[in-house]
Short mmCIF file of C-alpha atoms and ligand atoms in Angstrom, two decimals:
data_model
loop_
_atom_site.label_atom_id
_atom_site.label_comp_id
_atom_site.label_asym_id
_atom_site.label_seq_id
_atom_site.Cartn_x
_atom_site.Cartn_y
_atom_site.Cartn_z
CA MET A 1 -19.93 -0.35 37.20
CA ASN A 2 -22.46 0.67 34.58
CA LEU A 3 -21.87 3.20 31.83
CA GLN A 4 -25.22 2.64 30.15
CA ASP A 5 -26.45 6.19 30.75
CA ALA A 6 -23.05 7.83 30.97
CA SER A 7 -22.51 11.36 29.77
CA ILE A 8 -19.62 11.28 27.34
CA LEU A 9 -16.85 13.68 26.44
CA VAL A 10 -15.03 12.88 23.21
CA VAL A 11 -11.66 14.61 22.97
CA GLY A 12 -10.32 14.96 19.43
CA ALA A 13 -12.82 15.71 16.66
CA GLY A 14 -10.80 14.20 13.82
CA LEU A 15 -11.56 11.15 11.73
CA MET A 16 -11.99 8.80 14.70
CA GLY A 17 -13.40 11.20 17.31
CA ALA A 18 -16.18 12.35 14.98
CA GLY A 19 -17.16 8.73 14.31
CA ILE A 20 -17.09 7.88 18.01
CA ALA A 21 -19.28 10.90 18.85
CA GLN A 22 -21.77 9.79 16.19
CA VAL A 23 -22.00 6.22 17.46
CA ALA A 24 -22.35 7.35 21.09
CA ALA A 25 -25.05 9.89 20.23
CA GLN A 26 -26.94 7.36 18.11
CA ALA A 27 -26.93 5.06 21.14
CA GLY A 28 -28.65 7.83 23.15
CA HIS A 29 -25.78 9.37 25.14
CA ALA A 30 -25.35 13.07 25.74
CA VAL A 31 -22.03 13.81 24.04
CA THR A 32 -19.74 16.80 24.29
CA LEU A 33 -17.04 17.09 21.66
CA PHE A 34 -13.79 18.96 22.21
CA ASP A 35 -10.82 19.62 19.97
CA ASN A 36 -7.98 22.04 20.67
CA ARG A 37 -7.99 23.18 17.04
CA PRO A 38 -10.45 26.13 17.05
CA GLY A 39 -13.59 25.35 15.06
CA ALA A 40 -12.73 21.66 14.60
CA ALA A 41 -15.53 20.33 16.82
CA ASP A 42 -18.15 22.55 15.13
CA ALA A 43 -16.86 21.50 11.72
CA ALA A 44 -17.04 17.83 12.71
CA LYS A 45 -20.65 18.25 13.80
CA ALA A 46 -21.55 20.09 10.59
CA LYS A 47 -19.99 17.31 8.54
CA LEU A 48 -21.83 14.68 10.54
CA ALA A 49 -25.10 16.54 9.89
CA GLN A 50 -24.40 16.29 6.16
CA THR A 51 -23.65 12.58 6.39
CA LEU A 52 -26.78 11.85 8.41
CA ASP A 53 -28.94 13.96 6.06
CA GLY A 54 -27.55 11.90 3.20
CA LEU A 55 -28.54 8.69 4.99
CA ALA A 56 -32.02 10.13 5.64
CA ALA A 57 -32.37 11.02 1.94
CA LYS A 58 -31.64 7.38 1.09
CA GLY A 59 -34.27 6.27 3.58
CA LYS A 60 -31.76 4.67 5.93
CA LEU A 61 -32.57 7.01 8.84
CA THR A 62 -35.66 8.99 9.76
CA ALA A 63 -35.46 12.78 9.90
CA ASP A 64 -36.38 12.51 13.59
CA ALA A 65 -33.48 10.17 14.28
CA VAL A 66 -31.12 12.58 12.55
CA GLN A 67 -32.36 15.51 14.60
CA ALA A 68 -32.23 13.54 17.85
CA THR A 69 -28.68 12.37 17.19
CA LEU A 70 -27.43 15.84 16.32
CA ALA A 71 -29.21 17.37 19.32
CA ARG A 72 -27.25 15.07 21.61
CA ILE A 73 -23.85 16.30 20.33
CA THR A 74 -22.54 19.56 21.77
CA PRO A 75 -19.25 20.99 20.52
CA VAL A 76 -17.43 22.70 23.41
CA ASP A 77 -14.50 25.14 23.65
CA ALA A 78 -12.94 23.65 26.76
CA LEU A 79 -12.63 20.29 28.48
CA ALA A 80 -15.73 19.60 30.56
CA ALA A 81 -16.55 16.90 33.12
CA ALA A 82 -18.35 13.72 32.03
CA ASP A 83 -18.87 10.18 33.31
CA LEU A 84 -16.78 8.77 30.47
CA VAL A 85 -14.11 10.47 28.39
CA ILE A 86 -13.07 8.89 25.11
CA GLU A 87 -9.77 10.24 23.87
CA ALA A 88 -9.02 10.27 20.12
CA ILE A 89 -6.29 12.91 19.83
CA VAL A 90 -2.90 12.78 18.15
CA GLU A 91 -0.98 9.48 18.57
CA ASN A 92 1.68 10.80 20.96
CA LEU A 93 2.45 9.46 24.44
CA ASP A 94 3.39 12.79 26.04
CA VAL A 95 0.47 14.71 24.57
CA LYS A 96 -1.99 12.03 25.71
CA ARG A 97 -0.45 11.92 29.21
CA ALA A 98 -0.74 15.70 29.51
CA LEU A 99 -4.40 15.49 28.50
CA PHE A 100 -5.09 12.80 31.13
CA ALA A 101 -3.51 14.97 33.83
CA GLU A 102 -5.78 17.87 32.84
CA LEU A 103 -8.79 15.59 32.77
CA GLU A 104 -8.13 14.05 36.16
CA ALA A 105 -8.13 17.50 37.76
CA LEU A 106 -11.63 17.98 36.39
CA LEU A 107 -13.34 14.59 36.58
CA ALA A 108 -15.20 12.90 39.41
CA ASP A 109 -13.33 10.07 41.14
CA ASP A 110 -15.38 7.35 39.48
CA ALA A 111 -15.20 8.74 35.93
CA VAL A 112 -13.63 6.48 33.32
CA ILE A 113 -11.08 7.50 30.67
CA ALA A 114 -10.90 5.43 27.51
CA THR A 115 -8.17 5.87 24.91
CA ASN A 116 -8.56 5.05 21.23
CA THR A 117 -4.80 4.68 20.79
CA SER A 118 -3.88 2.15 18.12
CA SER A 119 -0.26 1.63 19.08
CA ILE A 120 0.71 3.14 22.43
CA SER A 121 0.87 0.95 25.53
CA VAL A 122 -2.14 1.55 27.80
CA THR A 123 0.14 0.62 30.71
CA ALA A 124 2.57 3.39 29.73
CA LEU A 125 -0.21 5.93 29.18
CA ALA A 126 -1.54 5.30 32.70
CA ARG A 127 1.79 5.99 34.37
CA GLY A 128 1.65 9.19 36.37
CA MET A 129 -2.14 9.25 36.55
CA THR A 130 -3.69 9.76 39.99
CA LYS A 131 -6.03 6.86 39.27
CA PRO A 132 -4.38 4.65 36.67
CA GLU A 133 -7.04 1.98 37.24
CA ARG A 134 -9.63 4.11 35.42
CA LEU A 135 -7.73 4.15 32.12
CA VAL A 136 -8.66 1.54 29.52
CA GLY A 137 -8.13 1.15 25.78
CA MET A 138 -11.23 1.40 23.60
CA HIS A 139 -9.78 0.76 20.17
CA PHE A 140 -12.25 1.43 17.36
CA PHE A 141 -11.58 0.74 13.69
CA ASN A 142 -12.01 3.09 10.78
CA PRO A 143 -14.73 3.96 9.73
CA VAL A 144 -16.13 3.85 13.27
CA PRO A 145 -19.87 3.72 12.39
CA LEU A 146 -19.34 0.72 10.08
CA MET A 147 -16.61 -1.36 11.68
CA LYS A 148 -17.95 -3.71 14.33
CA LEU A 149 -14.81 -4.49 16.28
CA VAL A 150 -13.74 -2.75 19.48
CA GLU A 151 -10.57 -3.99 21.19
CA VAL A 152 -11.01 -3.35 24.91
CA VAL A 153 -7.41 -3.04 26.03
CA SER A 154 -6.34 -3.50 29.65
CA GLY A 155 -3.03 -2.15 30.86
CA LEU A 156 -1.26 -3.55 33.89
CA GLY A 157 -3.15 -1.22 36.22
CA THR A 158 -6.58 -1.22 34.55
CA ASP A 159 -9.42 -2.16 36.91
CA PRO A 160 -11.12 -5.26 35.42
CA ALA A 161 -14.50 -3.72 36.32
CA VAL A 162 -13.65 -0.69 34.15
CA ALA A 163 -12.66 -2.93 31.22
CA GLN A 164 -15.87 -4.91 31.65
CA ALA A 165 -18.00 -1.74 31.73
CA ILE A 166 -16.44 -0.57 28.45
CA PHE A 167 -16.94 -4.06 27.01
CA GLU A 168 -20.64 -3.98 27.88
CA LEU A 169 -21.05 -0.43 26.63
CA SER A 170 -19.48 -1.33 23.27
CA ALA A 171 -21.85 -4.27 22.93
CA ARG A 172 -24.78 -1.97 23.67
CA TRP A 173 -23.59 0.29 20.85
CA GLY A 174 -23.93 -2.66 18.46
CA LYS A 175 -20.21 -3.38 18.37
CA THR A 176 -18.42 -6.68 18.95
CA PRO A 177 -16.00 -6.03 21.80
CA VAL A 178 -13.00 -8.25 22.46
CA HIS A 179 -10.82 -8.11 25.56
CA ALA A 180 -7.11 -7.64 24.91
CA ARG A 181 -4.08 -7.25 27.12
CA SER A 182 -1.98 -4.21 26.31
CA THR A 183 0.87 -5.64 24.22
CA PRO A 184 2.40 -4.27 21.00
CA GLY A 185 -0.20 -4.10 18.20
CA PHE A 186 -2.92 -5.40 20.56
CA ILE A 187 -4.72 -8.17 18.65
CA VAL A 188 -5.43 -7.14 15.07
CA ASN A 189 -2.32 -5.14 14.27
CA ARG A 190 -0.18 -7.90 15.71
CA ILE A 191 -1.80 -11.00 14.22
CA ALA A 192 -2.11 -9.31 10.80
CA ARG A 193 1.65 -8.71 10.45
CA PRO A 194 2.37 -12.00 8.60
CA TYR A 195 -0.27 -11.23 5.98
CA TYR A 196 2.00 -8.44 4.73
CA ALA A 197 5.31 -9.93 5.86
CA GLU A 198 4.98 -13.24 4.01
CA ALA A 199 4.06 -11.46 0.76
CA LEU A 200 7.09 -9.20 1.17
CA MET A 201 9.27 -12.22 1.93
CA LEU A 202 8.02 -14.00 -1.21
CA LEU A 203 8.86 -10.89 -3.21
CA GLN A 204 12.28 -10.63 -1.59
CA GLU A 205 12.93 -14.28 -2.47
CA ARG A 206 11.74 -13.49 -6.00
CA ALA A 207 9.34 -16.41 -5.66
CA ALA A 208 6.29 -14.80 -7.23
CA THR A 209 5.02 -11.51 -8.63
CA PRO A 210 2.64 -9.24 -6.71
CA GLU A 211 -0.10 -10.14 -9.20
CA VAL A 212 0.20 -13.87 -8.50
CA ILE A 213 0.47 -13.43 -4.72
CA ASP A 214 -2.64 -11.22 -4.70
CA ALA A 215 -4.61 -13.53 -6.99
CA CYS A 216 -3.86 -16.59 -4.84
CA LEU A 217 -4.84 -14.91 -1.57
CA ARG A 218 -7.97 -13.41 -3.10
CA SER A 219 -8.94 -16.88 -4.25
CA ALA A 220 -8.37 -18.08 -0.68
CA GLY A 221 -11.16 -15.72 0.39
CA PHE A 222 -9.37 -12.49 1.34
CA ARG A 223 -11.07 -9.39 -0.04
CA MET A 224 -7.76 -7.93 -1.13
CA GLY A 225 -4.39 -9.51 -1.73
CA PRO A 226 -1.57 -8.29 0.54
CA CYS A 227 0.19 -6.24 -2.15
CA GLU A 228 -2.89 -4.31 -3.25
CA LEU A 229 -3.88 -3.92 0.40
CA MET A 230 -0.50 -2.40 1.30
CA ASP A 231 -0.91 -0.09 -1.71
CA LEU A 232 -4.28 0.97 -0.27
CA ILE A 233 -3.09 1.44 3.33
CA GLY A 234 0.00 3.34 2.11
CA HIS A 235 3.48 1.86 2.35
CA ASP A 236 4.64 4.63 4.68
CA THR A 237 1.85 3.83 7.17
CA ASN A 238 2.18 0.05 6.87
CA PHE A 239 5.98 0.24 7.18
CA ALA A 240 5.67 2.49 10.26
CA VAL A 241 3.32 0.03 12.00
CA THR A 242 5.65 -2.89 11.18
CA ASN A 243 8.61 -0.93 12.52
CA SER A 244 6.81 0.00 15.72
CA VAL A 245 5.73 -3.61 16.37
CA PHE A 246 9.32 -4.73 15.63
CA ALA A 247 10.85 -2.18 18.02
CA ALA A 248 8.22 -2.77 20.70
CA ASN A 249 9.12 -6.48 20.67
CA PHE A 250 12.78 -5.71 21.38
CA PHE A 251 13.63 -6.35 17.73
CA ASP A 252 12.43 -9.93 17.72
CA ARG A 253 13.51 -10.97 14.23
CA ARG A 254 10.16 -12.52 13.59
CA PHE A 255 8.77 -9.02 13.06
CA THR A 256 11.67 -7.76 10.92
CA PRO A 257 10.48 -5.13 8.42
CA SER A 258 11.17 -5.69 4.73
CA LEU A 259 13.74 -4.06 2.49
CA VAL A 260 11.26 -4.45 -0.35
CA GLN A 261 8.89 -2.10 1.44
CA GLN A 262 11.69 0.21 2.58
CA GLU A 263 12.57 0.66 -1.11
CA LEU A 264 9.02 1.61 -2.01
CA VAL A 265 8.94 4.14 0.82
CA ASP A 266 12.35 5.55 -0.18
CA ALA A 267 11.15 5.96 -3.75
CA GLY A 268 7.93 7.67 -2.69
CA TYR A 269 5.95 4.80 -4.21
CA LEU A 270 3.48 4.89 -1.33
CA GLY A 271 0.60 3.18 -3.10
CA ARG A 272 -2.73 4.52 -4.31
CA LYS A 273 -2.27 7.91 -2.71
CA SER A 274 0.89 8.60 -4.72
CA GLY A 275 -0.28 6.94 -7.92
CA ARG A 276 2.20 4.10 -7.66
CA GLY A 277 3.10 1.30 -5.27
CA PHE A 278 3.39 -2.29 -6.36
CA TYR A 279 0.93 -1.29 -9.05
CA ARG A 280 0.16 1.90 -10.91
CA TYR A 281 -3.09 3.76 -10.21
CA PRO A 282 -5.88 4.22 -11.07
CA GLU A 283 -5.39 0.94 -12.98
CA GLY A 284 -4.55 -1.23 -9.92
CA ALA A 285 -3.58 -4.88 -10.05
CA PRO A 286 -3.52 -6.16 -13.62
CA ALA A 287 -5.55 -9.26 -14.43
CA LEU A 288 -3.55 -12.44 -14.86
CA PRO A 289 -3.63 -14.12 -18.27
CA ALA A 290 -6.13 -16.95 -18.73
CA VAL A 291 -4.71 -20.42 -18.25
CA ASP A 292 -5.17 -23.13 -20.85
CA ALA A 293 -7.51 -25.51 -19.05
CA THR A 294 -7.06 -28.43 -21.43
CA ALA A 295 -4.66 -30.76 -19.72
CA PRO A 296 -5.34 -34.33 -20.79
CA ILE A 297 -4.10 -36.92 -18.32
CA ALA A 298 -3.36 -40.26 -19.98
CA ALA A 299 -2.96 -42.48 -16.93
CA GLN A 300 -5.29 -43.42 -14.09
CA LEU A 301 -5.42 -40.69 -11.46
CA VAL A 302 -5.05 -41.68 -7.81
CA VAL A 303 -6.25 -39.46 -4.94
CA HIS A 304 -3.94 -39.83 -1.93
CA GLY A 305 -4.53 -39.19 1.74
CA THR A 306 -7.45 -38.40 4.03
CA GLY A 307 -8.98 -35.16 5.23
CA TRP A 308 -10.96 -32.41 3.54
CA VAL A 309 -8.56 -31.72 0.69
CA ALA A 310 -8.38 -35.40 -0.33
CA ASP A 311 -12.16 -35.72 0.13
CA SER A 312 -12.86 -32.72 -2.10
CA PHE A 313 -10.49 -34.07 -4.78
CA ALA A 314 -12.16 -37.48 -4.66
CA ALA A 315 -15.56 -35.82 -5.00
CA ALA A 316 -14.38 -33.79 -8.00
CA LEU A 317 -12.79 -36.84 -9.66
CA PRO A 318 -15.30 -39.70 -9.39
CA ASP A 319 -13.21 -41.94 -11.68
CA ALA A 320 -10.05 -41.63 -9.64
CA VAL A 321 -8.77 -44.42 -7.41
CA ARG A 322 -8.55 -43.60 -3.70
CA GLU A 323 -5.40 -44.41 -1.74
CA ARG A 324 -6.23 -43.52 1.85
CA ASP A 325 -3.09 -45.01 3.39
CA SER A 326 -0.69 -42.52 1.82
CA ASP A 327 1.03 -40.26 4.29
CA TRP A 328 0.60 -37.32 1.92
CA THR A 329 -2.33 -35.59 0.23
CA GLY A 330 -2.78 -35.04 -3.48
CA LEU A 331 -2.81 -36.81 -6.81
CA SER A 332 -0.56 -39.25 -8.62
CA ALA A 333 -0.52 -40.73 -12.13
CA ASP A 334 2.21 -42.43 -14.10
CA GLY A 335 4.64 -42.34 -11.18
CA ARG A 336 4.38 -38.56 -10.90
CA GLN A 337 3.05 -36.85 -7.79
CA LEU A 338 1.17 -33.62 -7.17
CA ARG A 339 1.31 -33.06 -3.42
CA LEU A 340 -0.37 -30.59 -1.09
CA THR A 341 2.46 -28.52 0.35
CA ASP A 342 3.65 -29.67 3.75
CA GLY A 343 6.64 -27.35 3.65
CA ARG A 344 8.74 -29.69 1.51
CA ARG A 345 9.77 -28.47 -1.90
CA ALA A 346 9.02 -30.14 -5.21
CA THR A 347 12.76 -30.61 -5.71
CA ASP A 348 12.78 -32.82 -2.61
CA LEU A 349 10.15 -35.12 -4.13
CA GLY A 350 11.80 -36.42 -7.27
CA ARG A 351 11.45 -35.92 -11.00
CA GLY A 352 8.15 -34.95 -12.52
CA SER A 353 6.63 -33.94 -9.18
CA ALA A 354 4.96 -30.74 -8.14
CA VAL A 355 3.55 -29.29 -4.93
CA PHE A 356 0.39 -27.20 -4.70
CA ASP A 357 -0.90 -24.62 -2.27
CA LEU A 358 -3.60 -24.97 0.38
CA PRO A 359 -6.89 -25.00 -1.60
CA LEU A 360 -9.15 -22.99 0.70
CA ALA A 361 -11.67 -22.49 -2.13
CA ALA A 362 -12.96 -24.97 -4.71
CA SER A 363 -12.08 -22.70 -7.62
CA GLY A 364 -9.80 -19.81 -8.48
CA ASP A 365 -6.07 -19.25 -8.60
CA ILE A 366 -3.77 -21.62 -6.77
CA ALA A 367 0.01 -21.64 -6.57
CA PHE A 368 2.11 -24.66 -7.49
CA ALA A 369 5.83 -25.29 -7.86
CA GLY A 370 7.77 -27.93 -9.71
CA ASP A 371 6.88 -29.80 -12.89
CA ALA A 372 4.53 -27.65 -14.96
CA ALA A 373 2.70 -30.55 -16.63
CA THR A 374 1.99 -32.11 -13.23
CA GLY A 375 0.92 -28.77 -11.80
CA ALA A 376 -1.51 -28.47 -14.72
CA TRP A 377 -3.52 -31.37 -13.24
CA LEU A 378 -5.04 -28.77 -10.94
CA ASN A 379 -7.11 -27.75 -13.94
CA VAL A 380 -9.14 -30.94 -13.81
CA LEU A 381 -10.18 -29.97 -10.28
CA GLY A 382 -11.53 -26.65 -11.51
CA LEU A 383 -8.59 -24.67 -10.08
CA THR A 384 -6.35 -22.27 -12.00
CA PRO A 385 -2.71 -23.22 -11.43
CA ARG A 386 -0.16 -20.40 -11.10
CA ALA A 387 3.52 -21.27 -11.20
CA VAL A 388 5.71 -19.86 -8.44
CA ALA A 389 9.30 -20.61 -7.40
CA ASP A 390 9.89 -23.78 -5.42
CA VAL A 391 9.76 -22.22 -1.94
CA PRO A 392 8.51 -24.01 1.19
CA GLY A 393 4.83 -23.44 1.94
CA LEU A 394 4.14 -21.61 -1.34
CA VAL A 395 1.80 -18.61 -0.87
CA VAL A 396 -1.47 -19.30 0.94
CA ALA A 397 -0.32 -22.21 3.15
CA ARG A 398 2.63 -20.24 4.42
CA THR A 399 0.62 -17.09 5.03
CA ILE A 400 -2.21 -18.86 6.83
CA ALA A 401 0.25 -20.93 8.89
CA MET A 402 2.00 -17.76 10.01
CA LEU A 403 -1.29 -16.01 10.85
CA ILE A 404 -2.26 -19.05 12.94
CA ASN A 405 1.17 -19.07 14.58
CA GLU A 406 0.99 -15.41 15.55
CA ALA A 407 -2.53 -15.86 16.92
CA ALA A 408 -1.35 -18.93 18.84
CA ASP A 409 1.45 -16.91 20.44
CA ALA A 410 -0.99 -14.13 21.33
CA VAL A 411 -3.28 -16.61 23.10
CA GLN A 412 -0.34 -18.37 24.74
CA GLN A 413 0.79 -15.02 26.11
CA GLY A 414 -2.66 -14.13 27.43
CA VAL A 415 -3.26 -11.25 25.01
CA CYS A 416 -6.69 -12.61 24.09
CA ASP A 417 -8.54 -15.91 23.87
CA GLU A 418 -9.14 -17.96 20.72
CA ALA A 419 -12.66 -16.65 20.15
CA GLY A 420 -11.40 -13.09 20.63
CA ALA A 421 -8.64 -13.58 18.07
CA ASP A 422 -11.10 -15.01 15.53
CA ALA A 423 -13.63 -12.21 16.04
CA ALA A 424 -10.92 -9.54 15.92
CA MET A 425 -9.46 -10.71 12.61
CA LYS A 426 -12.84 -11.20 10.94
CA LEU A 427 -14.28 -7.88 12.10
CA GLY A 428 -11.17 -5.70 12.35
CA VAL A 429 -9.59 -6.60 9.01
CA ASN A 430 -12.39 -8.58 7.29
CA TYR A 431 -10.54 -11.90 7.12
CA PRO A 432 -12.70 -14.64 5.61
CA ALA A 433 -12.13 -16.79 8.72
CA GLY A 434 -10.40 -16.51 12.07
CA PRO A 435 -6.98 -18.09 12.67
CA PHE A 436 -8.42 -20.72 14.99
CA GLU A 437 -11.18 -21.53 12.50
CA TRP A 438 -8.46 -22.21 9.90
CA LEU A 439 -6.59 -24.26 12.46
CA ALA A 440 -9.67 -26.39 13.18
CA ARG A 441 -10.12 -27.02 9.47
CA TRP A 442 -6.46 -27.67 8.70
CA ASP A 443 -4.50 -29.66 11.28
CA ARG A 444 -2.34 -28.57 14.21
CA ARG A 445 0.46 -31.02 13.39
CA ALA A 446 0.45 -30.11 9.72
CA VAL A 447 0.73 -26.41 10.56
CA ALA A 448 3.58 -27.04 13.00
CA ALA A 449 5.38 -29.31 10.49
CA LEU A 450 5.07 -26.74 7.71
CA LEU A 451 6.44 -23.99 9.95
CA ASP A 452 9.29 -26.25 11.05
CA ARG A 453 10.27 -26.80 7.44
CA LEU A 454 10.15 -23.07 6.74
CA ASP A 455 12.31 -22.66 9.83
CA GLN A 456 14.84 -25.22 8.61
CA HIS A 457 14.92 -23.54 5.23
CA HIS A 458 15.39 -20.00 6.54
CA ARG A 459 17.24 -20.70 9.81
CA GLY A 460 16.24 -17.76 11.93
CA GLU A 461 13.66 -16.70 14.46
CA ARG A 462 10.99 -15.89 11.94
CA TYR A 463 9.27 -19.23 11.56
CA ARG A 464 9.66 -20.66 15.06
CA VAL A 465 6.58 -22.61 16.04
CA SER A 466 4.46 -21.24 18.88
CA PRO A 467 4.57 -23.45 21.98
CA TYR A 468 0.78 -23.29 21.82
CA LEU A 469 0.82 -25.40 18.63
CA GLN A 470 3.36 -27.94 19.84
P1 NAI B 1 -7.01 12.97 13.32
O1 NAI B 1 -5.76 13.69 13.05
O2 NAI B 1 -8.04 12.84 12.26
O3 NAI B 1 -7.73 13.65 14.58
C1 NAI B 1 -7.07 14.02 15.75
C2 NAI B 1 -7.74 15.28 16.30
O4 NAI B 1 -7.26 15.51 17.62
C3 NAI B 1 -7.42 16.52 15.49
O5 NAI B 1 -8.63 17.16 15.13
C4 NAI B 1 -6.58 17.38 16.42
O6 NAI B 1 -6.81 18.76 16.27
C5 NAI B 1 -7.04 16.91 17.78
N1 NAI B 1 -6.07 17.09 18.84
C6 NAI B 1 -4.75 16.84 18.80
N2 NAI B 1 -4.19 17.07 20.01
C7 NAI B 1 -5.21 17.45 20.83
C8 NAI B 1 -5.28 17.80 22.20
N3 NAI B 1 -4.18 17.82 22.97
N4 NAI B 1 -6.47 18.10 22.71
C9 NAI B 1 -7.58 18.09 21.94
N5 NAI B 1 -7.57 17.77 20.64
C10 NAI B 1 -6.40 17.45 20.09
O7 NAI B 1 -6.57 11.54 13.89
P2 NAI B 1 -7.43 10.19 13.96
O8 NAI B 1 -7.11 9.38 12.77
O9 NAI B 1 -8.83 10.50 14.29
O10 NAI B 1 -6.72 9.46 15.20
C11 NAI B 1 -6.98 9.81 16.53
C12 NAI B 1 -6.54 8.68 17.44
O11 NAI B 1 -7.19 7.47 17.06
C13 NAI B 1 -5.05 8.36 17.40
O12 NAI B 1 -4.65 7.94 18.68
C14 NAI B 1 -4.97 7.20 16.42
O13 NAI B 1 -3.84 6.39 16.63
C15 NAI B 1 -6.25 6.45 16.78
N6 NAI B 1 -6.78 5.59 15.75
C16 NAI B 1 -6.81 5.97 14.42
C17 NAI B 1 -7.33 5.12 13.45
C18 NAI B 1 -7.37 5.52 12.02
O14 NAI B 1 -7.63 4.66 11.16
N7 NAI B 1 -7.13 6.77 11.68
C19 NAI B 1 -7.85 3.78 13.81
C20 NAI B 1 -7.84 3.51 15.23
C21 NAI B 1 -7.30 4.39 16.13
#
């Protein structure tokens, strides 16, 4: 099957439909655009004309390209036949099913229907269709013209040839398509849950403030910390997605929503859009105070362990002694230890000890727990230590371990492959690396051990280790 020259009907001329029509027209397809709200399709085209003119004024498009793109988009007053229909209407199972029934009465037998749903099962949407094999998920991300990822979602009845044709079409449109099996949250919305959930758990445990959590994850390479990101998304929206993934997984406790977020929603503290969430707006996350970087260390420093963290410490501290045989990673001096978190707490390590977070970057904020003077050694490495409560896995290590764990489960369950998970998280939510790239850099056993210790600490379903990592 080849959709390269397909005529396309986009149904729904809202935020997503307008973007999809633009991308399809720019790729050379004849596009008709329908919306059941009178005037909506014309308005969407007029708005697109403005956007494209703006791009032309900046020299990013030629006037000819603008004209050609607009000429390919025709707003229509009624559903019309096409080789491919892309549906981007309201997120409601019954309304989408009714649309598909109307479409099937109108379309040729070999026409394909793609749905941009972000949360409804493609398998469920196909039920009742005359030809359920022609329905496939084509999940774009907002804003459509800029975001590269397309999750190509197959339901139980989707014809693999149809999924492959949509995959190839997306690639031709300059997107990076990834195959996904229709399961709650597909790839991105599922694997991303722990990014928010672990921050909310840290807040619930009163382990750290939103400012510290955000600073540590930003330093680990994320563009936004989880708290400021939830403020941007809107707590109502983020909470609704978490609830729907929780319910769709038969209330698997691993996906349990947070009372901390429920409170924000109840209060109407929805984030940026309401002027207040974790932070107040327009100010946003306050800067953390500077840390006194003068931390003289009297005794000889010893770098313990092997692997990239120990190697980077040894490189930063040329005068330190190296103790490769230690079964832990970090620094010691004067009988005191500063250990990379392996899920054990500083309290478990004896007096004067501290544990520090996974140092994904060579500089910036990093969480530690335990003895403050020992934690201050991080300064000599060029890092900025931030004290948090003595909780297993601290901030970054625990978050990354849980992202890896969720991705591992998704692969184990055939939702996607490792490369697909990595591409999806980097392109769909701009993560600095994919979960399996982190796993390759860290260590499978270390991740599993850290999760096991979180599991022992919390005793519940939340931190169970994926069989894929065992
Ligand atoms: P929107 O509200 O901006 O646009 C939906 C449009 O569909 C509206 O113009 C509405 O009049 C029209 N519509 C509703 N029912 C219709 C029907 N029966 N027939 C024809 N037109 C109808 O919504 P948005 O954000 O564009 O979302 C559309 C779909 O895309 C939803 O399924 C949503 O879950 C999904 N999606 C949204 C993303 C986002 O960031 N907003 C991201 C990825 C997917």
